[in-house]
Amino acid sequence: MSNWNRREWMTGVAGAAVVGAGSEIVEAGPEAGESKSTDTECALALKDFQPRSMLKVKETRVPRSRFPVIDFHTHLTFVRRGEDGSLRAKAEITPEQALKVMDAKNVAAMVNLTGGYGPALEEALNVWQKPHPKRFPVFAEPWFSRIQEANYSQILADEIEKAAKAGAKGVKVLKTLGLFLRERGKEGPLVAVDDPRFDPMWEVAGAYNLPVAIHTSDPLAFFLPTDRFNERQEELSAHPDWSFYGDFPPDQELQEARLRVMKRHPKTTFVGLHIAVAEDLDFVSKCLDECPNMFVEMGARVGELGRQPRRSKRFFEENQDRILFGTDAVPNGYETPQQIFGEELYEIYYRFLETDDEYFDYAPAEIPPQGRWRIYGVDLDESILKKVYYDNAARLLGWDPLDA
Ligand SMILES: [Zn+2]
């Protein structure tokens, strides 16, 4: 199994929880309280439960997308400290390795969202975007770690202006804002998504036509206790640090704060990554209605969209000009070039968007990484497919990689 999307998708069998059915399911009977033999026979560890579907249904393989694709959500580099302490753009693979996968999968361009800041951004631009301007647009990130410096607000805005002048194509905001960034380093309270210190930065992004790709909050289940009712029980048990239950603002508060930011800066375009809140498409539709400057992107949410195929299809139809294709691909440096992003990654997205296949896996893992369900294709019309795959991103970026 490949390692793509490992931060969001991977779940380890070792960390999976054991929920014994026998302890909960006791049939009431004359000797209630004494469990019957059938109950104990059902006490199968959850991680060992691997049911195979008996449905005889159509299975379509979609090795290439019907139209060229701009993958708006990838992480080709991350900011890391080099051995000498300098900020570097760390990559697991070379542009050439990525290009091979892209050509095989009909991916015209990959947007590298985590281009970083300062010298790391410079390196990301030099290694990825400049030699391949049609294939790897690079986004800049706010320099959050300078929060304790005087004039922080101006520093952020100035750095984004510098990034725009250096050629960055957009701004990426990690969920750091709202869930990790604190006053006074690690000690203080969380900084709100709509903190006014970011206002000059949002304005600069708008002035330079840099779309702001913003990840706010996380799956709704991450804000609930990791108990037997949690639909992402196994995922959270494998990654306890992904839980935001307890000392964190609730999802709704984070969403409302982002909505206020988008309304306060109407000349800046914002892209709600991961469909903003993929479990609640009514809410996302409402946000899109209220904010003409908002787009959404679908990375790592094919599992959510695909388990509500009728609502999703309507969502794609109603918002066809403002949805971007994205995968949240994280390259894996440990496997062969063909497997860098997982051969299956793109095929699953294409199958979901292009076919009406039923009840198929949304990730190539023994245990579904996000939750124990399967998905259904939405079989989008060609005109919508084209927009979602390519046209919307090209228009938003003011940039057409296929235009010679
Ligand atoms: Zn991502």
Short mmCIF file of C-alpha atoms and ligand atoms in Angstrom, two decimals:
data_model
loop_
_atom_site.label_atom_id
_atom_site.label_comp_id
_atom_site.label_asym_id
_atom_site.label_seq_id
_atom_site.Cartn_x
_atom_site.Cartn_y
_atom_site.Cartn_z
CA MET A 1 0.00 0.00 0.00
CA SER A 2 1.32 3.39 -0.86
CA ASN A 3 1.68 6.19 1.54
CA TRP A 4 -0.24 8.98 -0.12
CA ASN A 5 -2.26 11.33 1.99
CA ARG A 6 -0.72 9.74 4.98
CA ARG A 7 -1.51 12.57 7.34
CA GLU A 8 -5.19 12.40 6.61
CA TRP A 9 -5.73 8.87 5.46
CA MET A 10 -3.33 6.41 6.94
CA THR A 11 -4.48 4.27 9.75
CA GLY A 12 -2.39 1.59 11.30
CA VAL A 13 -3.79 -1.79 12.10
CA ALA A 14 -1.65 -1.79 15.21
CA GLY A 15 -3.34 1.29 16.57
CA ALA A 16 -6.86 0.25 15.71
CA ALA A 17 -9.28 -0.02 18.56
CA VAL A 18 -10.85 -3.15 19.77
CA VAL A 19 -14.56 -2.87 20.30
CA GLY A 20 -15.86 -6.21 21.44
CA ALA A 21 -19.46 -6.75 20.49
CA GLY A 22 -19.92 -9.26 23.26
CA SER A 23 -19.63 -6.72 26.03
CA GLU A 24 -22.48 -4.60 24.65
CA ILE A 25 -24.88 -6.91 22.95
CA VAL A 26 -26.57 -9.07 25.52
CA GLU A 27 -29.96 -10.33 24.56
CA ALA A 28 -32.59 -10.01 27.22
CA GLY A 29 -33.96 -13.39 28.16
CA PRO A 30 -34.89 -15.52 31.11
CA GLU A 31 -31.26 -15.47 32.23
CA ALA A 32 -30.57 -11.87 31.30
CA GLY A 33 -27.06 -10.87 32.29
CA GLU A 34 -25.55 -14.17 31.32
CA SER A 35 -24.27 -13.87 27.79
CA LYS A 36 -25.17 -16.62 25.37
CA SER A 37 -22.57 -18.57 23.46
CA THR A 38 -23.50 -16.80 20.19
CA ASP A 39 -22.54 -13.47 21.78
CA THR A 40 -19.07 -14.60 22.71
CA GLU A 41 -18.58 -16.04 19.24
CA CYS A 42 -19.25 -12.54 17.87
CA ALA A 43 -16.57 -10.94 20.04
CA LEU A 44 -14.38 -10.25 17.02
CA ALA A 45 -11.86 -7.47 17.32
CA LEU A 46 -13.00 -4.59 15.15
CA LYS A 47 -9.66 -4.47 13.37
CA ASP A 48 -10.14 -8.09 12.33
CA PHE A 49 -13.54 -7.48 10.80
CA GLN A 50 -12.98 -7.37 7.03
CA PRO A 51 -16.31 -8.05 5.36
CA ARG A 52 -16.26 -8.58 1.61
CA SER A 53 -19.16 -7.23 -0.36
CA MET A 54 -21.22 -9.85 -2.15
CA LEU A 55 -22.74 -7.30 -4.52
CA LYS A 56 -22.36 -8.15 -8.16
CA VAL A 57 -22.08 -4.64 -9.52
CA LYS A 58 -20.26 -2.90 -12.34
CA GLU A 59 -16.62 -2.04 -11.64
CA THR A 60 -15.06 0.61 -13.86
CA ARG A 61 -11.37 1.30 -14.01
CA VAL A 62 -10.54 4.91 -14.93
CA PRO A 63 -6.76 5.06 -15.39
CA ARG A 64 -6.89 8.52 -17.00
CA SER A 65 -9.30 11.38 -16.50
CA ARG A 66 -11.62 12.21 -19.39
CA PHE A 67 -10.21 15.77 -19.48
CA PRO A 68 -6.88 17.21 -18.34
CA VAL A 69 -6.67 17.92 -14.63
CA ILE A 70 -5.26 20.66 -12.45
CA ASP A 71 -4.71 19.12 -9.02
CA PHE A 72 -5.23 22.17 -6.85
CA HIS A 73 -4.16 20.50 -3.60
CA THR A 74 -0.79 18.78 -3.31
CA HIS A 75 2.13 18.97 -0.90
CA LEU A 76 5.28 18.55 -2.94
CA THR A 77 7.43 20.40 -0.41
CA PHE A 78 7.25 21.23 3.27
CA VAL A 79 9.19 23.82 5.26
CA ARG A 80 11.88 22.19 7.36
CA ARG A 81 15.05 23.35 9.12
CA GLY A 82 18.23 22.27 7.37
CA GLU A 83 21.23 21.01 9.31
CA ASP A 84 22.61 24.53 9.47
CA GLY A 85 19.31 25.80 10.87
CA SER A 86 18.22 27.52 7.66
CA LEU A 87 14.69 27.17 6.29
CA ARG A 88 14.51 24.65 3.46
CA ALA A 89 11.82 23.32 1.12
CA LYS A 90 12.02 19.64 1.87
CA ALA A 91 10.79 17.30 -0.86
CA GLU A 92 10.54 13.53 -0.96
CA ILE A 93 10.74 13.42 -4.75
CA THR A 94 12.10 15.38 -7.71
CA PRO A 95 9.94 17.29 -10.21
CA GLU A 96 10.88 14.68 -12.83
CA GLN A 97 9.46 11.88 -10.70
CA ALA A 98 6.22 13.77 -10.20
CA LEU A 99 5.96 14.57 -13.91
CA LYS A 100 6.00 10.87 -14.80
CA VAL A 101 2.97 10.23 -12.61
CA MET A 102 1.23 13.34 -13.91
CA ASP A 103 1.71 12.37 -17.54
CA ALA A 104 0.40 8.87 -16.86
CA LYS A 105 -2.68 10.20 -15.07
CA ASN A 106 -3.50 13.15 -17.33
CA VAL A 107 -2.59 15.72 -14.67
CA ALA A 108 -1.55 18.95 -16.42
CA ALA A 109 -0.46 20.74 -13.25
CA MET A 110 -0.04 20.16 -9.55
CA VAL A 111 -0.43 23.15 -7.27
CA ASN A 112 2.14 22.85 -4.48
CA LEU A 113 0.28 24.51 -1.64
CA THR A 114 2.96 24.21 1.03
CA GLY A 115 5.62 26.31 -0.65
CA GLY A 116 6.37 27.97 2.67
CA TYR A 117 7.93 31.34 3.43
CA GLY A 118 11.26 33.13 3.40
CA PRO A 119 14.18 31.11 2.02
CA ALA A 120 12.08 27.92 1.88
CA LEU A 121 9.64 29.56 -0.52
CA GLU A 122 12.50 30.79 -2.64
CA GLU A 123 13.84 27.24 -2.89
CA ALA A 124 10.41 25.80 -3.73
CA LEU A 125 9.98 28.35 -6.50
CA ASN A 126 13.48 27.73 -7.85
CA VAL A 127 13.29 23.94 -7.84
CA TRP A 128 9.65 23.41 -8.86
CA GLN A 129 7.95 26.39 -10.44
CA LYS A 130 10.70 28.15 -12.37
CA PRO A 131 11.98 25.13 -14.34
CA HIS A 132 8.38 23.92 -14.93
CA PRO A 133 6.17 27.00 -14.94
CA LYS A 134 3.28 25.17 -16.62
CA ARG A 135 3.30 22.22 -14.26
CA PHE A 136 4.05 23.27 -10.67
CA PRO A 137 2.54 26.54 -9.45
CA VAL A 138 3.75 27.20 -5.92
CA PHE A 139 1.80 28.89 -3.11
CA ALA A 140 3.29 30.87 -0.22
CA GLU A 141 2.39 30.43 3.44
CA PRO A 142 2.08 33.01 6.21
CA TRP A 143 5.10 33.13 8.47
CA PHE A 144 3.18 32.15 11.62
CA SER A 145 6.24 31.46 13.78
CA ARG A 146 7.08 35.18 13.87
CA ILE A 147 3.94 35.95 15.86
CA GLN A 148 5.89 37.27 18.83
CA GLU A 149 7.68 39.94 16.83
CA ALA A 150 6.56 43.55 17.02
CA ASN A 151 4.61 44.65 13.92
CA TYR A 152 3.60 41.07 13.23
CA SER A 153 0.63 42.16 11.18
CA GLN A 154 2.82 44.21 8.84
CA ILE A 155 5.48 41.49 8.62
CA LEU A 156 2.87 39.00 7.38
CA ALA A 157 1.54 41.41 4.77
CA ASP A 158 5.03 42.39 3.60
CA GLU A 159 6.11 38.76 3.26
CA ILE A 160 3.05 37.94 1.12
CA GLU A 161 3.77 40.96 -1.05
CA LYS A 162 7.36 39.76 -1.45
CA ALA A 163 6.09 36.26 -2.31
CA ALA A 164 3.77 37.69 -4.97
CA LYS A 165 6.64 39.62 -6.50
CA ALA A 166 8.81 36.49 -6.44
CA GLY A 167 6.17 34.66 -8.47
CA ALA A 168 4.09 32.72 -5.92
CA LYS A 169 0.63 31.94 -7.31
CA GLY A 170 -1.41 31.99 -4.13
CA VAL A 171 -1.44 31.79 -0.34
CA LYS A 172 -2.04 28.61 1.63
CA VAL A 173 -3.26 28.71 5.22
CA LEU A 174 -2.95 25.48 7.17
CA LYS A 175 -5.41 24.55 9.92
CA THR A 176 -2.63 25.82 12.17
CA LEU A 177 -4.68 29.01 12.19
CA GLY A 178 -7.54 28.30 14.55
CA LEU A 179 -6.24 25.06 16.06
CA PHE A 180 -2.50 25.40 16.83
CA LEU A 181 -1.24 28.98 16.55
CA ARG A 182 -1.13 30.52 20.02
CA GLU A 183 -0.17 33.82 21.56
CA ARG A 184 3.21 33.83 23.30
CA GLY A 185 4.41 30.64 21.65
CA LYS A 186 2.83 27.55 23.14
CA GLU A 187 1.57 29.17 26.31
CA GLY A 188 -1.12 31.62 25.28
CA PRO A 189 -4.66 31.27 24.00
CA LEU A 190 -5.36 30.17 20.43
CA VAL A 191 -5.33 32.92 17.80
CA ALA A 192 -8.73 33.26 16.13
CA VAL A 193 -9.14 32.67 12.40
CA ASP A 194 -10.61 36.18 12.06
CA ASP A 195 -7.97 37.92 14.20
CA PRO A 196 -7.63 41.45 12.80
CA ARG A 197 -3.83 41.16 12.65
CA PHE A 198 -4.29 39.10 9.48
CA ASP A 199 -6.46 41.70 7.74
CA PRO A 200 -3.57 43.45 5.93
CA MET A 201 -2.33 40.07 4.68
CA TRP A 202 -5.76 39.10 3.28
CA GLU A 203 -5.91 42.49 1.58
CA VAL A 204 -2.45 42.14 0.02
CA ALA A 205 -3.38 38.69 -1.30
CA GLY A 206 -6.44 40.23 -2.97
CA ALA A 207 -4.48 43.16 -4.37
CA TYR A 208 -2.02 40.77 -6.06
CA ASN A 209 -4.75 38.35 -7.21
CA LEU A 210 -3.39 35.56 -5.06
CA PRO A 211 -6.18 33.14 -4.12
CA VAL A 212 -6.09 32.13 -0.46
CA ALA A 213 -6.44 28.37 -0.03
CA ILE A 214 -7.56 27.99 3.55
CA HIS A 215 -7.98 24.83 5.59
CA THR A 216 -10.07 25.55 8.67
CA SER A 217 -11.18 23.01 11.26
CA ASP A 218 -11.20 19.28 10.43
CA PRO A 219 -13.66 16.37 10.10
CA LEU A 220 -16.58 16.88 12.47
CA ALA A 221 -15.90 13.57 14.23
CA PHE A 222 -12.50 14.91 15.37
CA PHE A 223 -14.34 17.29 17.70
CA LEU A 224 -16.22 14.50 19.48
CA PRO A 225 -15.06 11.97 22.06
CA THR A 226 -13.23 8.98 20.59
CA ASP A 227 -15.84 6.55 21.83
CA ARG A 228 -17.93 3.78 20.28
CA PHE A 229 -20.26 6.32 18.68
CA ASN A 230 -17.48 8.09 16.82
CA GLU A 231 -17.62 7.25 13.11
CA ARG A 232 -13.85 7.73 12.86
CA GLN A 233 -13.10 5.63 15.92
CA GLU A 234 -10.29 3.63 14.35
CA GLU A 235 -8.68 6.62 12.67
CA LEU A 236 -8.64 8.61 15.90
CA SER A 237 -7.43 5.64 17.92
CA ALA A 238 -4.52 5.29 15.52
CA HIS A 239 -3.83 9.05 15.67
CA PRO A 240 -4.95 10.33 19.08
CA ASP A 241 -3.24 13.68 18.37
CA TRP A 242 -5.73 14.32 15.55
CA SER A 243 -8.55 14.70 18.06
CA PHE A 244 -9.73 18.24 18.81
CA TYR A 245 -12.15 17.16 21.48
CA GLY A 246 -11.86 19.19 24.66
CA ASP A 247 -9.81 22.36 24.82
CA PHE A 248 -10.52 23.51 21.26
CA PRO A 249 -13.15 25.76 19.76
CA PRO A 250 -16.00 23.76 18.23
CA ASP A 251 -16.07 23.35 14.46
CA GLN A 252 -19.01 25.74 14.11
CA GLU A 253 -17.06 28.57 15.76
CA LEU A 254 -14.10 28.04 13.42
CA GLN A 255 -16.37 27.98 10.36
CA GLU A 256 -18.15 31.17 11.42
CA ALA A 257 -14.80 32.92 11.91
CA ARG A 258 -13.68 31.97 8.39
CA LEU A 259 -17.01 33.16 7.01
CA ARG A 260 -16.49 36.55 8.67
CA VAL A 261 -13.01 36.81 7.11
CA MET A 262 -14.37 36.07 3.64
CA LYS A 263 -17.11 38.66 4.04
CA ARG A 264 -14.72 41.27 5.41
CA HIS A 265 -12.40 40.91 2.36
CA PRO A 266 -14.69 40.66 -0.66
CA LYS A 267 -11.89 41.48 -3.12
CA THR A 268 -9.84 38.51 -1.98
CA THR A 269 -10.73 35.05 -3.30
CA PHE A 270 -10.76 32.25 -0.73
CA VAL A 271 -10.74 28.52 -1.44
CA GLY A 272 -12.21 26.39 1.33
CA LEU A 273 -9.99 23.32 1.22
CA HIS A 274 -11.51 19.88 1.79
CA ILE A 275 -14.96 21.22 0.68
CA ALA A 276 -14.88 23.44 3.81
CA VAL A 277 -17.17 21.04 5.73
CA ALA A 278 -17.73 17.98 3.58
CA GLU A 279 -20.21 16.44 6.03
CA ASP A 280 -22.54 19.43 5.77
CA LEU A 281 -23.06 20.43 2.15
CA ASP A 282 -26.13 22.51 3.02
CA PHE A 283 -23.93 24.74 5.18
CA VAL A 284 -21.23 24.95 2.48
CA SER A 285 -23.85 25.90 -0.11
CA LYS A 286 -25.06 28.64 2.20
CA CYS A 287 -21.48 29.95 2.58
CA LEU A 288 -21.01 29.92 -1.21
CA ASP A 289 -24.29 31.82 -1.61
CA GLU A 290 -23.26 34.43 0.93
CA CYS A 291 -19.67 34.81 -0.33
CA PRO A 292 -19.25 35.26 -4.08
CA ASN A 293 -15.48 35.35 -3.42
CA MET A 294 -15.44 31.74 -2.17
CA PHE A 295 -14.48 28.52 -3.95
CA VAL A 296 -14.12 25.02 -2.51
CA GLU A 297 -11.68 22.21 -3.24
CA MET A 298 -12.36 18.50 -2.74
CA GLY A 299 -9.00 17.02 -1.58
CA ALA A 300 -9.14 14.05 0.81
CA ARG A 301 -12.94 14.26 0.95
CA VAL A 302 -13.90 11.80 -1.74
CA GLY A 303 -14.90 9.48 1.13
CA GLU A 304 -17.35 12.08 2.45
CA LEU A 305 -18.74 13.16 -0.91
CA GLY A 306 -19.03 9.60 -2.14
CA ARG A 307 -21.16 8.36 0.72
CA GLN A 308 -23.82 11.01 -0.01
CA PRO A 309 -23.81 10.71 -3.81
CA ARG A 310 -27.21 12.28 -4.49
CA ARG A 311 -26.55 15.36 -2.34
CA SER A 312 -23.02 15.58 -3.73
CA LYS A 313 -24.19 15.45 -7.30
CA ARG A 314 -26.61 18.30 -6.63
CA PHE A 315 -23.79 20.20 -4.93
CA PHE A 316 -21.59 19.80 -8.01
CA GLU A 317 -24.43 20.86 -10.29
CA GLU A 318 -25.39 23.91 -8.26
CA ASN A 319 -21.82 25.10 -7.64
CA GLN A 320 -20.18 23.85 -10.82
CA ASP A 321 -18.22 27.08 -11.39
CA ARG A 322 -16.70 27.15 -7.91
CA ILE A 323 -15.50 23.61 -7.14
CA LEU A 324 -11.87 22.67 -7.74
CA PHE A 325 -10.40 19.23 -8.21
CA GLY A 326 -7.75 18.37 -5.62
CA THR A 327 -6.38 15.28 -3.93
CA ASP A 328 -4.19 16.42 -1.00
CA ALA A 329 -1.50 14.19 -2.49
CA VAL A 330 1.63 13.83 -0.40
CA PRO A 331 4.41 12.09 -2.32
CA ASN A 332 6.01 9.08 -0.82
CA GLY A 333 9.73 8.86 -1.34
CA TYR A 334 10.00 5.22 -0.45
CA GLU A 335 8.39 3.57 -3.43
CA THR A 336 8.87 3.41 -7.17
CA PRO A 337 8.08 6.49 -9.25
CA GLN A 338 4.82 4.99 -10.49
CA GLN A 339 3.66 4.50 -6.93
CA ILE A 340 4.74 7.84 -5.57
CA PHE A 341 1.22 9.10 -5.11
CA GLY A 342 -0.32 5.68 -5.22
CA GLU A 343 -1.54 4.54 -8.61
CA GLU A 344 -5.00 4.31 -7.08
CA LEU A 345 -5.21 7.85 -5.75
CA TYR A 346 -6.15 9.51 -9.03
CA GLU A 347 -8.13 6.53 -10.27
CA ILE A 348 -10.43 6.63 -7.26
CA TYR A 349 -11.16 10.33 -7.75
CA TYR A 350 -11.79 9.83 -11.47
CA ARG A 351 -14.06 6.85 -10.81
CA PHE A 352 -16.04 8.85 -8.26
CA LEU A 353 -16.51 11.82 -10.59
CA GLU A 354 -16.96 10.03 -13.91
CA THR A 355 -18.88 6.80 -13.23
CA ASP A 356 -22.07 5.62 -11.58
CA ASP A 357 -20.29 2.67 -9.95
CA GLU A 358 -21.73 1.61 -6.64
CA TYR A 359 -20.28 0.75 -3.27
CA PHE A 360 -16.54 0.86 -3.87
CA ASP A 361 -13.54 1.61 -1.68
CA TYR A 362 -12.45 5.23 -1.38
CA ALA A 363 -8.89 4.31 -0.41
CA PRO A 364 -6.63 1.37 -1.08
CA ALA A 365 -6.34 0.06 2.45
CA GLU A 366 -7.55 -3.05 4.21
CA ILE A 367 -9.40 -0.97 6.75
CA PRO A 368 -10.99 2.17 5.31
CA PRO A 369 -8.78 4.94 6.69
CA GLN A 370 -11.43 7.52 7.53
CA GLY A 371 -14.44 5.44 8.46
CA ARG A 372 -16.03 2.11 7.68
CA TRP A 373 -18.11 2.95 4.67
CA ARG A 374 -17.88 2.76 0.90
CA ILE A 375 -18.73 5.24 -1.80
CA TYR A 376 -20.78 5.72 -4.97
CA GLY A 377 -19.89 7.55 -8.18
CA VAL A 378 -21.68 10.79 -9.11
CA ASP A 379 -21.32 10.42 -12.89
CA LEU A 380 -21.02 14.14 -13.63
CA ASP A 381 -21.97 15.64 -16.99
CA GLU A 382 -19.01 16.34 -19.22
CA SER A 383 -19.49 20.10 -19.05
CA ILE A 384 -19.30 20.02 -15.24
CA LEU A 385 -16.40 17.58 -15.24
CA LYS A 386 -14.38 19.91 -17.43
CA LYS A 387 -14.97 22.83 -15.10
CA VAL A 388 -14.14 20.90 -11.96
CA TYR A 389 -11.08 19.17 -13.41
CA TYR A 390 -9.54 22.18 -15.07
CA ASP A 391 -11.43 25.31 -16.10
CA ASN A 392 -12.30 26.62 -12.63
CA ALA A 393 -8.71 26.37 -11.38
CA ALA A 394 -7.27 27.88 -14.56
CA ARG A 395 -9.67 30.81 -14.29
CA LEU A 396 -8.99 31.29 -10.58
CA LEU A 397 -5.23 31.21 -11.04
CA GLY A 398 -5.44 33.41 -14.13
CA TRP A 399 -3.21 30.85 -15.74
CA ASP A 400 -3.69 28.12 -18.30
CA PRO A 401 -1.01 25.41 -18.33
CA LEU A 402 -2.23 23.93 -21.62
CA ASP A 403 -2.10 27.27 -23.42
CA ALA A 404 1.10 27.05 -25.43
ZN ZN B 1 -3.46 19.25 2.39
#
